[in-house]
Amino acid sequence: MFGRFLEISVYAPEIRDSLAFYESLGFVQAPVGETFEHPYAVVTDGRLFLGLHGRAIPSPALTFVMPQLMHGMERLEQLGIEFEDLQLGNEVFNRLSFRDPSGQSVNVFEARTFSPPPLESQPTTTCGYFTEYGLPARDAGPMRVFWEALGFVAWDEQPEPFARTAITSDHLNLALYRSRAFRQPVLTFEDPDMRERLARLKERGWQLSDEMPDSLDESSNAILIAPEGTRLLLLQSAD
């Protein structure tokens, strides 16, 4: 691996609204450091760490931590990766960014920007169990090659409940979603009782979207859109 997963970074112009949204779903805040000058908060369900940034950034972005980033940068260059942004020096927070073949933004920091909260047990969220970060991808071939070179493992495409190729790692699972219904990346959650979870969300006044493949039953699957625009795909699992 070229680094350990830190967070999915998103631009949240109104952080208070985004925090209220995620906390209402059962997410908890993690203690953040003073790395950034802009407003910054992190919410987690124990598996997913979502960084809310109050400054315009490429969003959403996959963010990893790699100690001794200078040496890691050389390994990335050997893979033919071209950096979109690069900040290295003794008086700055070392970081770099690049994009995968689909245009997905990837950040690599030299150090953590928050501490995991001391959780006695994994928080229970209304969303269910976070399984993967879903990327719209018409052509899985270049994506498989790119991410496997970075240490991920790509699996064969599965046709159900829609065309999907899993690309897994120890700390973050990605998946390529081959469907015209997905136009933006999604945070995918699953639960065998998702129908009941969706009913609770509707009772609380949340608006659910059907921006998903026709193969998914709207009564037990839905998209929930956060205030900053992040898409949460809520899927009914088989068991």
JSON list of C-alpha atoms in Angstrom, two decimals:
[
{"chain": "A", "resi": 1, "resn": "MET", "atom": "CA", "xyz": [0.00, 0.00, 0.00]},
{"chain": "A", "resi": 2, "resn": "PHE", "atom": "CA", "xyz": [1.11, 3.55, -0.72]},
{"chain": "A", "resi": 3, "resn": "GLY", "atom": "CA", "xyz": [-0.36, 4.77, 2.56]},
{"chain": "A", "resi": 4, "resn": "ARG", "atom": "CA", "xyz": [-2.96, 4.09, 5.23]},
{"chain": "A", "resi": 5, "resn": "PHE", "atom": "CA", "xyz": [-6.50, 5.34, 4.69]},
{"chain": "A", "resi": 6, "resn": "LEU", "atom": "CA", "xyz": [-7.24, 8.49, 6.67]},
{"chain": "A", "resi": 7, "resn": "GLU", "atom": "CA", "xyz": [-10.55, 9.95, 5.50]},
{"chain": "A", "resi": 8, "resn": "ILE", "atom": "CA", "xyz": [-12.86, 10.75, 2.64]},
{"chain": "A", "resi": 9, "resn": "SER", "atom": "CA", "xyz": [-12.44, 14.51, 2.33]},
{"chain": "A", "resi": 10, "resn": "VAL", "atom": "CA", "xyz": [-15.40, 16.64, 1.24]},
{"chain": "A", "resi": 11, "resn": "TYR", "atom": "CA", "xyz": [-16.01, 20.34, 0.84]},
{"chain": "A", "resi": 12, "resn": "ALA", "atom": "CA", "xyz": [-18.65, 21.37, 3.38]},
{"chain": "A", "resi": 13, "resn": "PRO", "atom": "CA", "xyz": [-19.30, 25.13, 3.07]},
{"chain": "A", "resi": 14, "resn": "GLU", "atom": "CA", "xyz": [-21.71, 25.01, 6.04]},
{"chain": "A", "resi": 15, "resn": "ILE", "atom": "CA", "xyz": [-19.94, 22.64, 8.43]},
{"chain": "A", "resi": 16, "resn": "ARG", "atom": "CA", "xyz": [-22.48, 23.11, 11.22]},
{"chain": "A", "resi": 17, "resn": "ASP", "atom": "CA", "xyz": [-25.29, 21.89, 8.94]},
{"chain": "A", "resi": 18, "resn": "SER", "atom": "CA", "xyz": [-23.23, 18.90, 7.80]},
{"chain": "A", "resi": 19, "resn": "LEU", "atom": "CA", "xyz": [-22.26, 18.02, 11.37]},
{"chain": "A", "resi": 20, "resn": "ALA", "atom": "CA", "xyz": [-25.89, 18.17, 12.48]},
{"chain": "A", "resi": 21, "resn": "PHE", "atom": "CA", "xyz": [-26.87, 15.91, 9.59]},
{"chain": "A", "resi": 22, "resn": "TYR", "atom": "CA", "xyz": [-24.31, 13.19, 10.31]},
{"chain": "A", "resi": 23, "resn": "GLU", "atom": "CA", "xyz": [-24.74, 13.33, 14.08]},
{"chain": "A", "resi": 24, "resn": "SER", "atom": "CA", "xyz": [-28.51, 12.94, 13.63]},
{"chain": "A", "resi": 25, "resn": "LEU", "atom": "CA", "xyz": [-27.72, 9.68, 11.79]},
{"chain": "A", "resi": 26, "resn": "GLY", "atom": "CA", "xyz": [-25.57, 8.41, 14.68]},
{"chain": "A", "resi": 27, "resn": "PHE", "atom": "CA", "xyz": [-22.08, 9.45, 13.57]},
{"chain": "A", "resi": 28, "resn": "VAL", "atom": "CA", "xyz": [-19.73, 10.85, 16.20]},
{"chain": "A", "resi": 29, "resn": "GLN", "atom": "CA", "xyz": [-17.03, 13.50, 15.97]},
{"chain": "A", "resi": 30, "resn": "ALA", "atom": "CA", "xyz": [-13.32, 12.75, 16.13]},
{"chain": "A", "resi": 31, "resn": "PRO", "atom": "CA", "xyz": [-10.82, 15.16, 17.78]},
{"chain": "A", "resi": 32, "resn": "VAL", "atom": "CA", "xyz": [-9.06, 17.19, 15.08]},
{"chain": "A", "resi": 33, "resn": "GLY", "atom": "CA", "xyz": [-5.66, 18.87, 15.18]},
{"chain": "A", "resi": 34, "resn": "GLU", "atom": "CA", "xyz": [-4.60, 22.32, 14.04]},
{"chain": "A", "resi": 35, "resn": "THR", "atom": "CA", "xyz": [-3.20, 21.28, 10.67]},
{"chain": "A", "resi": 36, "resn": "PHE", "atom": "CA", "xyz": [-5.56, 23.38, 8.60]},
{"chain": "A", "resi": 37, "resn": "GLU", "atom": "CA", "xyz": [-6.30, 27.08, 8.81]},
{"chain": "A", "resi": 38, "resn": "HIS", "atom": "CA", "xyz": [-9.81, 26.54, 7.45]},
{"chain": "A", "resi": 39, "resn": "PRO", "atom": "CA", "xyz": [-12.72, 25.06, 9.47]},
{"chain": "A", "resi": 40, "resn": "TYR", "atom": "CA", "xyz": [-12.38, 21.29, 9.69]},
{"chain": "A", "resi": 41, "resn": "ALA", "atom": "CA", "xyz": [-14.29, 18.48, 11.40]},
{"chain": "A", "resi": 42, "resn": "VAL", "atom": "CA", "xyz": [-14.34, 14.69, 11.17]},
{"chain": "A", "resi": 43, "resn": "VAL", "atom": "CA", "xyz": [-17.27, 12.34, 11.74]},
{"chain": "A", "resi": 44, "resn": "THR", "atom": "CA", "xyz": [-17.12, 8.56, 11.97]},
{"chain": "A", "resi": 45, "resn": "ASP", "atom": "CA", "xyz": [-19.20, 5.44, 12.46]},
{"chain": "A", "resi": 46, "resn": "GLY", "atom": "CA", "xyz": [-16.12, 3.48, 13.48]},
{"chain": "A", "resi": 47, "resn": "ARG", "atom": "CA", "xyz": [-15.38, 2.34, 9.91]},
{"chain": "A", "resi": 48, "resn": "LEU", "atom": "CA", "xyz": [-15.90, 5.38, 7.74]},
{"chain": "A", "resi": 49, "resn": "PHE", "atom": "CA", "xyz": [-14.04, 8.60, 8.52]},
{"chain": "A", "resi": 50, "resn": "LEU", "atom": "CA", "xyz": [-15.45, 11.61, 6.72]},
{"chain": "A", "resi": 51, "resn": "GLY", "atom": "CA", "xyz": [-13.46, 14.86, 6.77]},
{"chain": "A", "resi": 52, "resn": "LEU", "atom": "CA", "xyz": [-15.58, 18.01, 6.43]},
{"chain": "A", "resi": 53, "resn": "HIS", "atom": "CA", "xyz": [-13.51, 20.89, 5.06]},
{"chain": "A", "resi": 54, "resn": "GLY", "atom": "CA", "xyz": [-14.73, 24.47, 5.15]},
{"chain": "A", "resi": 55, "resn": "ARG", "atom": "CA", "xyz": [-12.57, 25.44, 2.18]},
{"chain": "A", "resi": 56, "resn": "ALA", "atom": "CA", "xyz": [-13.12, 24.61, -1.48]},
{"chain": "A", "resi": 57, "resn": "ILE", "atom": "CA", "xyz": [-11.14, 21.45, -2.24]},
{"chain": "A", "resi": 58, "resn": "PRO", "atom": "CA", "xyz": [-11.44, 18.73, -4.90]},
{"chain": "A", "resi": 59, "resn": "SER", "atom": "CA", "xyz": [-14.40, 16.84, -3.46]},
{"chain": "A", "resi": 60, "resn": "PRO", "atom": "CA", "xyz": [-14.91, 14.10, -2.59]},
{"chain": "A", "resi": 61, "resn": "ALA", "atom": "CA", "xyz": [-11.28, 13.01, -2.30]},
{"chain": "A", "resi": 62, "resn": "LEU", "atom": "CA", "xyz": [-9.72, 9.83, -0.94]},
{"chain": "A", "resi": 63, "resn": "THR", "atom": "CA", "xyz": [-7.08, 10.81, 1.62]},
{"chain": "A", "resi": 64, "resn": "PHE", "atom": "CA", "xyz": [-4.27, 8.57, 2.87]},
{"chain": "A", "resi": 65, "resn": "VAL", "atom": "CA", "xyz": [-1.33, 9.02, 5.26]},
{"chain": "A", "resi": 66, "resn": "MET", "atom": "CA", "xyz": [2.21, 8.05, 4.27]},
{"chain": "A", "resi": 67, "resn": "PRO", "atom": "CA", "xyz": [5.06, 8.78, 6.73]},
{"chain": "A", "resi": 68, "resn": "GLN", "atom": "CA", "xyz": [8.29, 9.90, 5.03]},
{"chain": "A", "resi": 69, "resn": "LEU", "atom": "CA", "xyz": [6.31, 11.20, 2.12]},
{"chain": "A", "resi": 70, "resn": "MET", "atom": "CA", "xyz": [9.41, 12.20, 0.16]},
{"chain": "A", "resi": 71, "resn": "HIS", "atom": "CA", "xyz": [10.40, 8.55, -0.27]},
{"chain": "A", "resi": 72, "resn": "GLY", "atom": "CA", "xyz": [6.82, 7.55, -0.99]},
{"chain": "A", "resi": 73, "resn": "MET", "atom": "CA", "xyz": [6.60, 10.20, -3.67]},
{"chain": "A", "resi": 74, "resn": "GLU", "atom": "CA", "xyz": [9.48, 8.56, -5.50]},
{"chain": "A", "resi": 75, "resn": "ARG", "atom": "CA", "xyz": [7.65, 5.22, -5.51]},
{"chain": "A", "resi": 76, "resn": "LEU", "atom": "CA", "xyz": [4.53, 6.87, -6.88]},
{"chain": "A", "resi": 77, "resn": "GLU", "atom": "CA", "xyz": [6.55, 8.57, -9.62]},
{"chain": "A", "resi": 78, "resn": "GLN", "atom": "CA", "xyz": [7.98, 5.19, -10.60]},
{"chain": "A", "resi": 79, "resn": "LEU", "atom": "CA", "xyz": [4.40, 4.04, -11.21]},
{"chain": "A", "resi": 80, "resn": "GLY", "atom": "CA", "xyz": [3.95, 6.88, -13.67]},
{"chain": "A", "resi": 81, "resn": "ILE", "atom": "CA", "xyz": [1.64, 8.91, -11.43]},
{"chain": "A", "resi": 82, "resn": "GLU", "atom": "CA", "xyz": [1.56, 12.62, -12.23]},
{"chain": "A", "resi": 83, "resn": "PHE", "atom": "CA", "xyz": [0.99, 14.93, -9.27]},
{"chain": "A", "resi": 84, "resn": "GLU", "atom": "CA", "xyz": [-1.71, 17.56, -9.49]},
{"chain": "A", "resi": 85, "resn": "ASP", "atom": "CA", "xyz": [-0.58, 19.37, -6.35]},
{"chain": "A", "resi": 86, "resn": "LEU", "atom": "CA", "xyz": [2.65, 19.02, -4.39]},
{"chain": "A", "resi": 87, "resn": "GLN", "atom": "CA", "xyz": [3.72, 20.69, -1.14]},
{"chain": "A", "resi": 88, "resn": "LEU", "atom": "CA", "xyz": [6.93, 19.50, 0.46]},
{"chain": "A", "resi": 89, "resn": "GLY", "atom": "CA", "xyz": [9.30, 21.36, 2.79]},
{"chain": "A", "resi": 90, "resn": "ASN", "atom": "CA", "xyz": [10.54, 21.79, 6.33]},
{"chain": "A", "resi": 91, "resn": "GLU", "atom": "CA", "xyz": [8.07, 24.56, 7.25]},
{"chain": "A", "resi": 92, "resn": "VAL", "atom": "CA", "xyz": [4.90, 23.22, 5.63]},
{"chain": "A", "resi": 93, "resn": "PHE", "atom": "CA", "xyz": [2.48, 20.33, 6.05]},
{"chain": "A", "resi": 94, "resn": "ASN", "atom": "CA", "xyz": [3.77, 17.83, 3.50]},
{"chain": "A", "resi": 95, "resn": "ARG", "atom": "CA", "xyz": [1.13, 16.59, 1.10]},
{"chain": "A", "resi": 96, "resn": "LEU", "atom": "CA", "xyz": [0.52, 15.71, -2.53]},
{"chain": "A", "resi": 97, "resn": "SER", "atom": "CA", "xyz": [-2.46, 14.90, -4.68]},
{"chain": "A", "resi": 98, "resn": "PHE", "atom": "CA", "xyz": [-3.20, 13.15, -7.97]},
{"chain": "A", "resi": 99, "resn": "ARG", "atom": "CA", "xyz": [-6.15, 11.65, -9.84]},
{"chain": "A", "resi": 100, "resn": "ASP", "atom": "CA", "xyz": [-7.01, 8.13, -10.91]},
{"chain": "A", "resi": 101, "resn": "PRO", "atom": "CA", "xyz": [-8.10, 7.31, -14.50]},
{"chain": "A", "resi": 102, "resn": "SER", "atom": "CA", "xyz": [-11.73, 8.22, -13.69]},
{"chain": "A", "resi": 103, "resn": "GLY", "atom": "CA", "xyz": [-10.74, 11.65, -12.37]},
{"chain": "A", "resi": 104, "resn": "GLN", "atom": "CA", "xyz": [-11.14, 10.68, -8.72]},
{"chain": "A", "resi": 105, "resn": "SER", "atom": "CA", "xyz": [-8.97, 12.93, -6.55]},
{"chain": "A", "resi": 106, "resn": "VAL", "atom": "CA", "xyz": [-6.50, 11.27, -4.17]},
{"chain": "A", "resi": 107, "resn": "ASN", "atom": "CA", "xyz": [-4.59, 13.04, -1.38]},
{"chain": "A", "resi": 108, "resn": "VAL", "atom": "CA", "xyz": [-1.55, 11.73, 0.46]},
{"chain": "A", "resi": 109, "resn": "PHE", "atom": "CA", "xyz": [-0.53, 13.46, 3.72]},
{"chain": "A", "resi": 110, "resn": "GLU", "atom": "CA", "xyz": [2.64, 12.83, 5.71]},
{"chain": "A", "resi": 111, "resn": "ALA", "atom": "CA", "xyz": [0.82, 12.88, 9.06]},
{"chain": "A", "resi": 112, "resn": "ARG", "atom": "CA", "xyz": [-2.65, 12.43, 10.52]},
{"chain": "A", "resi": 113, "resn": "THR", "atom": "CA", "xyz": [-4.98, 15.41, 10.87]},
{"chain": "A", "resi": 114, "resn": "PHE", "atom": "CA", "xyz": [-7.23, 13.93, 13.56]},
{"chain": "A", "resi": 115, "resn": "SER", "atom": "CA", "xyz": [-7.28, 11.24, 16.25]},
{"chain": "A", "resi": 116, "resn": "PRO", "atom": "CA", "xyz": [-9.78, 8.38, 16.24]},
{"chain": "A", "resi": 117, "resn": "PRO", "atom": "CA", "xyz": [-12.31, 8.89, 19.04]},
{"chain": "A", "resi": 118, "resn": "PRO", "atom": "CA", "xyz": [-12.11, 6.52, 22.03]},
{"chain": "A", "resi": 119, "resn": "LEU", "atom": "CA", "xyz": [-15.08, 4.31, 21.17]},
{"chain": "A", "resi": 120, "resn": "GLU", "atom": "CA", "xyz": [-16.11, 1.55, 23.56]},
{"chain": "A", "resi": 121, "resn": "SER", "atom": "CA", "xyz": [-18.21, 0.08, 20.78]},
{"chain": "A", "resi": 122, "resn": "GLN", "atom": "CA", "xyz": [-18.90, 0.89, 17.15]},
{"chain": "A", "resi": 123, "resn": "PRO", "atom": "CA", "xyz": [-21.59, 3.58, 16.87]},
{"chain": "A", "resi": 124, "resn": "THR", "atom": "CA", "xyz": [-24.93, 2.42, 15.50]},
{"chain": "A", "resi": 125, "resn": "THR", "atom": "CA", "xyz": [-26.06, 4.64, 12.63]},
{"chain": "A", "resi": 126, "resn": "THR", "atom": "CA", "xyz": [-29.37, 4.81, 10.85]},
{"chain": "A", "resi": 127, "resn": "CYS", "atom": "CA", "xyz": [-27.49, 4.21, 7.58]},
{"chain": "A", "resi": 128, "resn": "GLY", "atom": "CA", "xyz": [-26.40, 0.66, 8.33]},
{"chain": "A", "resi": 129, "resn": "TYR", "atom": "CA", "xyz": [-22.94, -0.85, 7.78]},
{"chain": "A", "resi": 130, "resn": "PHE", "atom": "CA", "xyz": [-20.49, 1.11, 5.63]},
{"chain": "A", "resi": 131, "resn": "THR", "atom": "CA", "xyz": [-19.17, -1.25, 2.96]},
{"chain": "A", "resi": 132, "resn": "GLU", "atom": "CA", "xyz": [-17.41, 0.75, 0.26]},
{"chain": "A", "resi": 133, "resn": "TYR", "atom": "CA", "xyz": [-16.79, 3.94, -1.66]},
{"chain": "A", "resi": 134, "resn": "GLY", "atom": "CA", "xyz": [-18.60, 3.58, -4.98]},
{"chain": "A", "resi": 135, "resn": "LEU", "atom": "CA", "xyz": [-17.08, 5.17, -8.08]},
{"chain": "A", "resi": 136, "resn": "PRO", "atom": "CA", "xyz": [-18.96, 5.60, -11.37]},
{"chain": "A", "resi": 137, "resn": "ALA", "atom": "CA", "xyz": [-16.79, 3.91, -14.01]},
{"chain": "A", "resi": 138, "resn": "ARG", "atom": "CA", "xyz": [-17.76, 2.92, -17.54]},
{"chain": "A", "resi": 139, "resn": "ASP", "atom": "CA", "xyz": [-14.43, 1.15, -18.21]},
{"chain": "A", "resi": 140, "resn": "ALA", "atom": "CA", "xyz": [-13.09, -0.90, -15.30]},
{"chain": "A", "resi": 141, "resn": "GLY", "atom": "CA", "xyz": [-9.87, -1.96, -17.03]},
{"chain": "A", "resi": 142, "resn": "PRO", "atom": "CA", "xyz": [-7.68, 1.12, -16.46]},
{"chain": "A", "resi": 143, "resn": "MET", "atom": "CA", "xyz": [-9.07, 1.53, -12.95]},
{"chain": "A", "resi": 144, "resn": "ARG", "atom": "CA", "xyz": [-8.21, -2.06, -12.00]},
{"chain": "A", "resi": 145, "resn": "VAL", "atom": "CA", "xyz": [-4.64, -1.64, -13.25]},
{"chain": "A", "resi": 146, "resn": "PHE", "atom": "CA", "xyz": [-4.20, 1.71, -11.49]},
{"chain": "A", "resi": 147, "resn": "TRP", "atom": "CA", "xyz": [-5.47, 0.66, -8.07]},
{"chain": "A", "resi": 148, "resn": "GLU", "atom": "CA", "xyz": [-3.84, -2.77, -8.08]},
{"chain": "A", "resi": 149, "resn": "ALA", "atom": "CA", "xyz": [-0.48, -1.04, -8.68]},
{"chain": "A", "resi": 150, "resn": "LEU", "atom": "CA", "xyz": [-1.18, 0.86, -5.44]},
{"chain": "A", "resi": 151, "resn": "GLY", "atom": "CA", "xyz": [-1.76, -2.32, -3.45]},
{"chain": "A", "resi": 152, "resn": "PHE", "atom": "CA", "xyz": [-5.52, -2.87, -3.82]},
{"chain": "A", "resi": 153, "resn": "VAL", "atom": "CA", "xyz": [-7.00, -6.17, -5.01]},
{"chain": "A", "resi": 154, "resn": "ALA", "atom": "CA", "xyz": [-9.54, -6.10, -7.86]},
{"chain": "A", "resi": 155, "resn": "TRP", "atom": "CA", "xyz": [-12.22, -8.79, -8.18]},
{"chain": "A", "resi": 156, "resn": "ASP", "atom": "CA", "xyz": [-14.32, -9.93, -11.10]},
{"chain": "A", "resi": 157, "resn": "GLU", "atom": "CA", "xyz": [-17.35, -7.85, -11.95]},
{"chain": "A", "resi": 158, "resn": "GLN", "atom": "CA", "xyz": [-20.58, -8.93, -10.26]},
{"chain": "A", "resi": 159, "resn": "PRO", "atom": "CA", "xyz": [-23.86, -8.34, -12.14]},
{"chain": "A", "resi": 160, "resn": "GLU", "atom": "CA", "xyz": [-26.15, -8.08, -9.08]},
{"chain": "A", "resi": 161, "resn": "PRO", "atom": "CA", "xyz": [-27.76, -5.92, -7.85]},
{"chain": "A", "resi": 162, "resn": "PHE", "atom": "CA", "xyz": [-26.06, -3.88, -10.60]},
{"chain": "A", "resi": 163, "resn": "ALA", "atom": "CA", "xyz": [-22.76, -4.15, -12.49]},
{"chain": "A", "resi": 164, "resn": "ARG", "atom": "CA", "xyz": [-20.09, -3.71, -9.81]},
{"chain": "A", "resi": 165, "resn": "THR", "atom": "CA", "xyz": [-16.36, -4.43, -9.53]},
{"chain": "A", "resi": 166, "resn": "ALA", "atom": "CA", "xyz": [-14.94, -4.55, -6.00]},
{"chain": "A", "resi": 167, "resn": "ILE", "atom": "CA", "xyz": [-11.42, -3.23, -5.39]},
{"chain": "A", "resi": 168, "resn": "THR", "atom": "CA", "xyz": [-10.47, -4.03, -1.82]},
{"chain": "A", "resi": 169, "resn": "SER", "atom": "CA", "xyz": [-7.78, -3.24, 0.74]},
{"chain": "A", "resi": 170, "resn": "ASP", "atom": "CA", "xyz": [-7.25, -3.68, 4.48]},
{"chain": "A", "resi": 171, "resn": "HIS", "atom": "CA", "xyz": [-8.72, -0.31, 5.47]},
{"chain": "A", "resi": 172, "resn": "LEU", "atom": "CA", "xyz": [-10.86, 0.97, 2.58]},
{"chain": "A", "resi": 173, "resn": "ASN", "atom": "CA", "xyz": [-12.91, -0.84, -0.03]},
{"chain": "A", "resi": 174, "resn": "LEU", "atom": "CA", "xyz": [-13.61, 0.78, -3.37]},
{"chain": "A", "resi": 175, "resn": "ALA", "atom": "CA", "xyz": [-16.05, -0.43, -6.00]},
{"chain": "A", "resi": 176, "resn": "LEU", "atom": "CA", "xyz": [-16.58, 0.51, -9.64]},
{"chain": "A", "resi": 177, "resn": "TYR", "atom": "CA", "xyz": [-20.26, 1.02, -10.42]},
{"chain": "A", "resi": 178, "resn": "ARG", "atom": "CA", "xyz": [-21.09, 0.54, -14.11]},
{"chain": "A", "resi": 179, "resn": "SER", "atom": "CA", "xyz": [-24.50, 2.15, -14.36]},
{"chain": "A", "resi": 180, "resn": "ARG", "atom": "CA", "xyz": [-25.71, 5.36, -15.98]},
{"chain": "A", "resi": 181, "resn": "ALA", "atom": "CA", "xyz": [-27.73, 6.00, -12.82]},
{"chain": "A", "resi": 182, "resn": "PHE", "atom": "CA", "xyz": [-24.58, 6.81, -10.84]},
{"chain": "A", "resi": 183, "resn": "ARG", "atom": "CA", "xyz": [-23.13, 10.14, -11.89]},
{"chain": "A", "resi": 184, "resn": "GLN", "atom": "CA", "xyz": [-21.24, 10.91, -8.67]},
{"chain": "A", "resi": 185, "resn": "PRO", "atom": "CA", "xyz": [-19.28, 8.86, -6.14]},
{"chain": "A", "resi": 186, "resn": "VAL", "atom": "CA", "xyz": [-21.36, 7.41, -3.30]},
{"chain": "A", "resi": 187, "resn": "LEU", "atom": "CA", "xyz": [-20.78, 6.16, 0.23]},
{"chain": "A", "resi": 188, "resn": "THR", "atom": "CA", "xyz": [-22.43, 2.75, 0.27]},
{"chain": "A", "resi": 189, "resn": "PHE", "atom": "CA", "xyz": [-24.11, 1.32, 3.36]},
{"chain": "A", "resi": 190, "resn": "GLU", "atom": "CA", "xyz": [-25.88, -2.03, 3.61]},
{"chain": "A", "resi": 191, "resn": "ASP", "atom": "CA", "xyz": [-28.28, -3.71, 6.03]},
{"chain": "A", "resi": 192, "resn": "PRO", "atom": "CA", "xyz": [-30.73, -6.63, 5.76]},
{"chain": "A", "resi": 193, "resn": "ASP", "atom": "CA", "xyz": [-33.40, -4.42, 7.39]},
{"chain": "A", "resi": 194, "resn": "MET", "atom": "CA", "xyz": [-32.81, -1.37, 5.19]},
{"chain": "A", "resi": 195, "resn": "ARG", "atom": "CA", "xyz": [-36.53, -1.09, 4.45]},
{"chain": "A", "resi": 196, "resn": "GLU", "atom": "CA", "xyz": [-37.18, -0.38, 8.14]},
{"chain": "A", "resi": 197, "resn": "ARG", "atom": "CA", "xyz": [-34.25, 2.05, 8.29]},
{"chain": "A", "resi": 198, "resn": "LEU", "atom": "CA", "xyz": [-35.61, 3.99, 5.32]},
{"chain": "A", "resi": 199, "resn": "ALA", "atom": "CA", "xyz": [-39.04, 4.11, 6.99]},
{"chain": "A", "resi": 200, "resn": "ARG", "atom": "CA", "xyz": [-37.46, 5.68, 10.09]},
{"chain": "A", "resi": 201, "resn": "LEU", "atom": "CA", "xyz": [-35.66, 8.26, 7.95]},
{"chain": "A", "resi": 202, "resn": "LYS", "atom": "CA", "xyz": [-38.92, 9.18, 6.22]},
{"chain": "A", "resi": 203, "resn": "GLU", "atom": "CA", "xyz": [-40.70, 9.48, 9.58]},
{"chain": "A", "resi": 204, "resn": "ARG", "atom": "CA", "xyz": [-38.03, 11.98, 10.64]},
{"chain": "A", "resi": 205, "resn": "GLY", "atom": "CA", "xyz": [-38.66, 14.04, 7.52]},
{"chain": "A", "resi": 206, "resn": "TRP", "atom": "CA", "xyz": [-35.59, 13.11, 5.45]},
{"chain": "A", "resi": 207, "resn": "GLN", "atom": "CA", "xyz": [-36.01, 13.35, 1.69]},
{"chain": "A", "resi": 208, "resn": "LEU", "atom": "CA", "xyz": [-34.77, 10.24, -0.13]},
{"chain": "A", "resi": 209, "resn": "SER", "atom": "CA", "xyz": [-33.68, 10.20, -3.76]},
{"chain": "A", "resi": 210, "resn": "ASP", "atom": "CA", "xyz": [-34.08, 7.46, -6.37]},
{"chain": "A", "resi": 211, "resn": "GLU", "atom": "CA", "xyz": [-30.89, 8.34, -8.30]},
{"chain": "A", "resi": 212, "resn": "MET", "atom": "CA", "xyz": [-29.99, 4.66, -8.62]},
{"chain": "A", "resi": 213, "resn": "PRO", "atom": "CA", "xyz": [-30.35, 1.75, -11.08]},
{"chain": "A", "resi": 214, "resn": "ASP", "atom": "CA", "xyz": [-33.85, 0.55, -11.94]},
{"chain": "A", "resi": 215, "resn": "SER", "atom": "CA", "xyz": [-32.87, -2.89, -10.65]},
{"chain": "A", "resi": 216, "resn": "LEU", "atom": "CA", "xyz": [-33.04, -1.53, -7.08]},
{"chain": "A", "resi": 217, "resn": "ASP", "atom": "CA", "xyz": [-36.44, -1.54, -5.36]},
{"chain": "A", "resi": 218, "resn": "GLU", "atom": "CA", "xyz": [-37.23, 1.99, -4.12]},
{"chain": "A", "resi": 219, "resn": "SER", "atom": "CA", "xyz": [-39.00, 0.63, -1.06]},
{"chain": "A", "resi": 220, "resn": "SER", "atom": "CA", "xyz": [-35.80, -0.92, 0.32]},
{"chain": "A", "resi": 221, "resn": "ASN", "atom": "CA", "xyz": [-33.01, 1.07, -1.36]},
{"chain": "A", "resi": 222, "resn": "ALA", "atom": "CA", "xyz": [-32.42, 4.80, -1.64]},
{"chain": "A", "resi": 223, "resn": "ILE", "atom": "CA", "xyz": [-29.97, 7.68, -1.90]},
{"chain": "A", "resi": 224, "resn": "LEU", "atom": "CA", "xyz": [-29.68, 10.12, 1.00]},
{"chain": "A", "resi": 225, "resn": "ILE", "atom": "CA", "xyz": [-28.04, 13.45, 0.13]},
{"chain": "A", "resi": 226, "resn": "ALA", "atom": "CA", "xyz": [-26.08, 15.31, 2.83]},
{"chain": "A", "resi": 227, "resn": "PRO", "atom": "CA", "xyz": [-26.18, 19.14, 3.08]},
{"chain": "A", "resi": 228, "resn": "GLU", "atom": "CA", "xyz": [-22.78, 19.43, 1.35]},
{"chain": "A", "resi": 229, "resn": "GLY", "atom": "CA", "xyz": [-23.95, 17.16, -1.48]},
{"chain": "A", "resi": 230, "resn": "THR", "atom": "CA", "xyz": [-22.37, 13.84, -0.46]},
{"chain": "A", "resi": 231, "resn": "ARG", "atom": "CA", "xyz": [-24.43, 10.88, -1.70]},
{"chain": "A", "resi": 232, "resn": "LEU", "atom": "CA", "xyz": [-25.13, 8.02, 0.72]},
{"chain": "A", "resi": 233, "resn": "LEU", "atom": "CA", "xyz": [-26.34, 4.88, -1.05]},
{"chain": "A", "resi": 234, "resn": "LEU", "atom": "CA", "xyz": [-28.48, 2.80, 1.32]},
{"chain": "A", "resi": 235, "resn": "LEU", "atom": "CA", "xyz": [-28.78, -0.80, 0.09]},
{"chain": "A", "resi": 236, "resn": "GLN", "atom": "CA", "xyz": [-30.83, -3.74, 1.23]},
{"chain": "A", "resi": 237, "resn": "SER", "atom": "CA", "xyz": [-28.38, -6.62, 1.76]},
{"chain": "A", "resi": 238, "resn": "ALA", "atom": "CA", "xyz": [-29.23, -10.28, 1.28]},
{"chain": "A", "resi": 239, "resn": "ASP", "atom": "CA", "xyz": [-28.49, -11.29, 4.89]}
]
